[in-house]
């Protein structure tokens, strides 16, 4: 498929959008992971990077946080492209928190408590 541009819309660096760049290398996505306390060692291959990040995160809700943070980055990207949105950390954060709160409606009470504790720990 031909697009007018394959540059990543959230960055001023005019870098080609790849999955790796979109979710991990971009300064915006790095700020998202840092906010959540997830360190991504970009020198490793994807699997080892995620395994190391999970171990360092030290919380059993890592999978939920990882998936919803990535989903939020993707939705934010689409908002910029299709709705002429602007790069906004607060937009991403509100999307992430809203989606994580929705997860609490479907999980066991022990996981719900961990998610709520994690959400309350975010500044």
PDB file of C-alpha atoms in Angstrom:
ATOM      1  CA  UNK A   1       0.000   0.000   0.000  1.00  0.00           C
ATOM      2  CA  UNK A   2       1.321   3.428  -0.897  1.00  0.00           C
ATOM      3  CA  UNK A   3       1.194   6.211   1.672  1.00  0.00           C
ATOM      4  CA  UNK A   4       2.218   9.833   1.293  1.00  0.00           C
ATOM      5  CA  UNK A   5       4.744   9.343   4.047  1.00  0.00           C
ATOM      6  CA  UNK A   6       6.081   6.503   6.141  1.00  0.00           C
ATOM      7  CA  UNK A   7       7.501   8.837   8.760  1.00  0.00           C
ATOM      8  CA  UNK A   8       6.414   8.462  12.349  1.00  0.00           C
ATOM      9  CA  UNK A   9       3.877  11.192  13.074  1.00  0.00           C
ATOM     10  CA  UNK A  10       4.642  11.627  16.775  1.00  0.00           C
ATOM     11  CA  UNK A  11       8.323  12.438  16.402  1.00  0.00           C
ATOM     12  CA  UNK A  12      10.054  15.517  15.116  1.00  0.00           C
ATOM     13  CA  UNK A  13      13.076  13.413  14.133  1.00  0.00           C
ATOM     14  CA  UNK A  14      11.548  12.389  10.762  1.00  0.00           C
ATOM     15  CA  UNK A  15      12.169   8.704  11.426  1.00  0.00           C
ATOM     16  CA  UNK A  16      10.530   5.939   9.426  1.00  0.00           C
ATOM     17  CA  UNK A  17       7.731   4.280  11.355  1.00  0.00           C
ATOM     18  CA  UNK A  18       8.506   0.670  12.223  1.00  0.00           C
ATOM     19  CA  UNK A  19       6.906  -1.396  14.954  1.00  0.00           C
ATOM     20  CA  UNK A  20      10.085  -1.256  16.993  1.00  0.00           C
ATOM     21  CA  UNK A  21      10.362   2.497  16.626  1.00  0.00           C
ATOM     22  CA  UNK A  22       6.665   3.111  17.243  1.00  0.00           C
ATOM     23  CA  UNK A  23       6.453   1.116  20.451  1.00  0.00           C
ATOM     24  CA  UNK A  24       9.948   1.291  21.939  1.00  0.00           C
ATOM     25  CA  UNK A  25      12.483   3.609  20.257  1.00  0.00           C
ATOM     26  CA  UNK A  26      10.442   6.778  19.872  1.00  0.00           C
ATOM     27  CA  UNK A  27      11.009   9.360  22.639  1.00  0.00           C
ATOM     28  CA  UNK A  28       7.233   9.548  23.155  1.00  0.00           C
ATOM     29  CA  UNK A  29       6.830   5.800  23.696  1.00  0.00           C
ATOM     30  CA  UNK A  30       9.945   5.731  25.884  1.00  0.00           C
ATOM     31  CA  UNK A  31       8.326   8.387  28.079  1.00  0.00           C
ATOM     32  CA  UNK A  32       5.208   6.215  28.351  1.00  0.00           C
ATOM     33  CA  UNK A  33       7.216   3.152  29.440  1.00  0.00           C
ATOM     34  CA  UNK A  34       9.271   5.216  31.871  1.00  0.00           C
ATOM     35  CA  UNK A  35       6.091   6.609  33.432  1.00  0.00           C
ATOM     36  CA  UNK A  36       4.877   3.051  34.031  1.00  0.00           C
ATOM     37  CA  UNK A  37       8.191   1.924  35.487  1.00  0.00           C
ATOM     38  CA  UNK A  38       8.987  -0.394  32.592  1.00  0.00           C
ATOM     39  CA  UNK A  39      12.560  -0.328  31.328  1.00  0.00           C
ATOM     40  CA  UNK A  40      13.067  -1.563  27.761  1.00  0.00           C
ATOM     41  CA  UNK A  41      16.643  -2.560  26.946  1.00  0.00           C
ATOM     42  CA  UNK A  42      16.686  -1.851  23.224  1.00  0.00           C
ATOM     43  CA  UNK A  43      20.028  -3.600  22.766  1.00  0.00           C
ATOM     44  CA  UNK A  44      18.312  -6.983  23.221  1.00  0.00           C
ATOM     45  CA  UNK A  45      16.051  -8.865  20.856  1.00  0.00           C
ATOM     46  CA  UNK A  46      12.329  -8.366  21.457  1.00  0.00           C
ATOM     47  CA  UNK A  47      11.680 -11.531  23.473  1.00  0.00           C
ATOM     48  CA  UNK A  48      14.593 -11.016  25.857  1.00  0.00           C
ATOM     49  CA  UNK A  49      13.759  -7.328  26.195  1.00  0.00           C
ATOM     50  CA  UNK A  50      10.203  -8.151  27.289  1.00  0.00           C
ATOM     51  CA  UNK A  51      11.315 -10.959  29.622  1.00  0.00           C
ATOM     52  CA  UNK A  52      13.880  -8.702  31.281  1.00  0.00           C
ATOM     53  CA  UNK A  53      11.358  -5.856  31.552  1.00  0.00           C
ATOM     54  CA  UNK A  54       8.822  -8.208  33.157  1.00  0.00           C
ATOM     55  CA  UNK A  55      11.337  -9.433  35.702  1.00  0.00           C
ATOM     56  CA  UNK A  56      12.435  -5.900  36.575  1.00  0.00           C
ATOM     57  CA  UNK A  57       8.818  -4.677  36.773  1.00  0.00           C
ATOM     58  CA  UNK A  58       8.147  -7.133  39.575  1.00  0.00           C
ATOM     59  CA  UNK A  59       4.360  -7.062  39.452  1.00  0.00           C
ATOM     60  CA  UNK A  60       2.017  -9.814  38.306  1.00  0.00           C
ATOM     61  CA  UNK A  61       0.003  -7.359  36.196  1.00  0.00           C
ATOM     62  CA  UNK A  62       2.910  -6.776  33.785  1.00  0.00           C
ATOM     63  CA  UNK A  63       1.093  -8.405  30.864  1.00  0.00           C
ATOM     64  CA  UNK A  64      -1.968  -6.202  31.294  1.00  0.00           C
ATOM     65  CA  UNK A  65       0.133  -3.060  31.639  1.00  0.00           C
ATOM     66  CA  UNK A  66       2.303  -3.935  28.625  1.00  0.00           C
ATOM     67  CA  UNK A  67      -0.642  -4.690  26.350  1.00  0.00           C
ATOM     68  CA  UNK A  68      -2.691  -1.658  27.344  1.00  0.00           C
ATOM     69  CA  UNK A  69       0.256   0.730  27.183  1.00  0.00           C
ATOM     70  CA  UNK A  70       0.987  -0.494  23.664  1.00  0.00           C
ATOM     71  CA  UNK A  71      -2.692  -0.228  22.765  1.00  0.00           C
ATOM     72  CA  UNK A  72      -2.708   3.344  24.055  1.00  0.00           C
ATOM     73  CA  UNK A  73       0.341   4.230  21.946  1.00  0.00           C
ATOM     74  CA  UNK A  74      -1.358   2.715  18.893  1.00  0.00           C
ATOM     75  CA  UNK A  75      -4.650   4.562  19.535  1.00  0.00           C
ATOM     76  CA  UNK A  76      -2.763   7.805  20.080  1.00  0.00           C
ATOM     77  CA  UNK A  77      -0.933   7.313  16.779  1.00  0.00           C
ATOM     78  CA  UNK A  78      -4.237   6.720  14.990  1.00  0.00           C
ATOM     79  CA  UNK A  79      -5.787   9.798  16.608  1.00  0.00           C
ATOM     80  CA  UNK A  80      -2.938  11.900  15.221  1.00  0.00           C
ATOM     81  CA  UNK A  81      -3.192  10.413  11.730  1.00  0.00           C
ATOM     82  CA  UNK A  82      -6.956  10.132  11.286  1.00  0.00           C
ATOM     83  CA  UNK A  83      -8.331  12.883  13.551  1.00  0.00           C
ATOM     84  CA  UNK A  84      -5.562  15.468  13.165  1.00  0.00           C
ATOM     85  CA  UNK A  85      -4.732  15.076  16.851  1.00  0.00           C
ATOM     86  CA  UNK A  86      -1.527  16.273  18.434  1.00  0.00           C
ATOM     87  CA  UNK A  87       1.088  14.417  20.429  1.00  0.00           C
ATOM     88  CA  UNK A  88      -0.127  14.479  24.014  1.00  0.00           C
ATOM     89  CA  UNK A  89       1.181  12.459  26.926  1.00  0.00           C
ATOM     90  CA  UNK A  90      -1.967  13.277  28.912  1.00  0.00           C
ATOM     91  CA  UNK A  91      -4.148  11.876  26.088  1.00  0.00           C
ATOM     92  CA  UNK A  92      -2.148   8.635  26.107  1.00  0.00           C
ATOM     93  CA  UNK A  93      -2.237   8.450  29.900  1.00  0.00           C
ATOM     94  CA  UNK A  94      -5.998   8.933  30.113  1.00  0.00           C
ATOM     95  CA  UNK A  95      -6.516   6.241  27.453  1.00  0.00           C
ATOM     96  CA  UNK A  96      -4.222   3.849  29.322  1.00  0.00           C
ATOM     97  CA  UNK A  97      -5.881   4.464  32.704  1.00  0.00           C
ATOM     98  CA  UNK A  98      -9.398   4.195  31.252  1.00  0.00           C
ATOM     99  CA  UNK A  99      -8.609   0.870  29.568  1.00  0.00           C
ATOM    100  CA  UNK A 100      -6.926  -0.543  32.674  1.00  0.00           C
ATOM    101  CA  UNK A 101      -9.950   0.425  34.783  1.00  0.00           C
ATOM    102  CA  UNK A 102     -12.166  -1.436  32.312  1.00  0.00           C
ATOM    103  CA  UNK A 103     -10.041  -4.550  32.821  1.00  0.00           C
ATOM    104  CA  UNK A 104     -10.884  -4.449  36.541  1.00  0.00           C
ATOM    105  CA  UNK A 105     -14.513  -5.141  35.627  1.00  0.00           C
ATOM    106  CA  UNK A 106     -13.583  -8.541  34.178  1.00  0.00           C
ATOM    107  CA  UNK A 107     -10.877  -9.956  36.429  1.00  0.00           C
ATOM    108  CA  UNK A 108     -10.742 -11.843  39.694  1.00  0.00           C
ATOM    109  CA  UNK A 109     -10.784  -9.722  42.864  1.00  0.00           C
ATOM    110  CA  UNK A 110      -7.120 -10.366  43.689  1.00  0.00           C
ATOM    111  CA  UNK A 111      -6.018  -9.069  40.278  1.00  0.00           C
ATOM    112  CA  UNK A 112      -8.474  -6.185  40.530  1.00  0.00           C
ATOM    113  CA  UNK A 113      -6.828  -5.125  43.794  1.00  0.00           C
ATOM    114  CA  UNK A 114      -3.362  -5.245  42.202  1.00  0.00           C
ATOM    115  CA  UNK A 115      -4.513  -3.152  39.251  1.00  0.00           C
ATOM    116  CA  UNK A 116      -6.175  -0.582  41.496  1.00  0.00           C
ATOM    117  CA  UNK A 117      -3.056  -0.414  43.657  1.00  0.00           C
ATOM    118  CA  UNK A 118      -0.916   0.103  40.552  1.00  0.00           C
ATOM    119  CA  UNK A 119      -3.226   2.832  39.250  1.00  0.00           C
ATOM    120  CA  UNK A 120      -3.158   4.647  42.571  1.00  0.00           C
ATOM    121  CA  UNK A 121       0.650   4.521  42.573  1.00  0.00           C
ATOM    122  CA  UNK A 122       0.886   6.462  39.299  1.00  0.00           C
ATOM    123  CA  UNK A 123       1.627  10.132  39.848  1.00  0.00           C
TER     124      UNK A 123
END
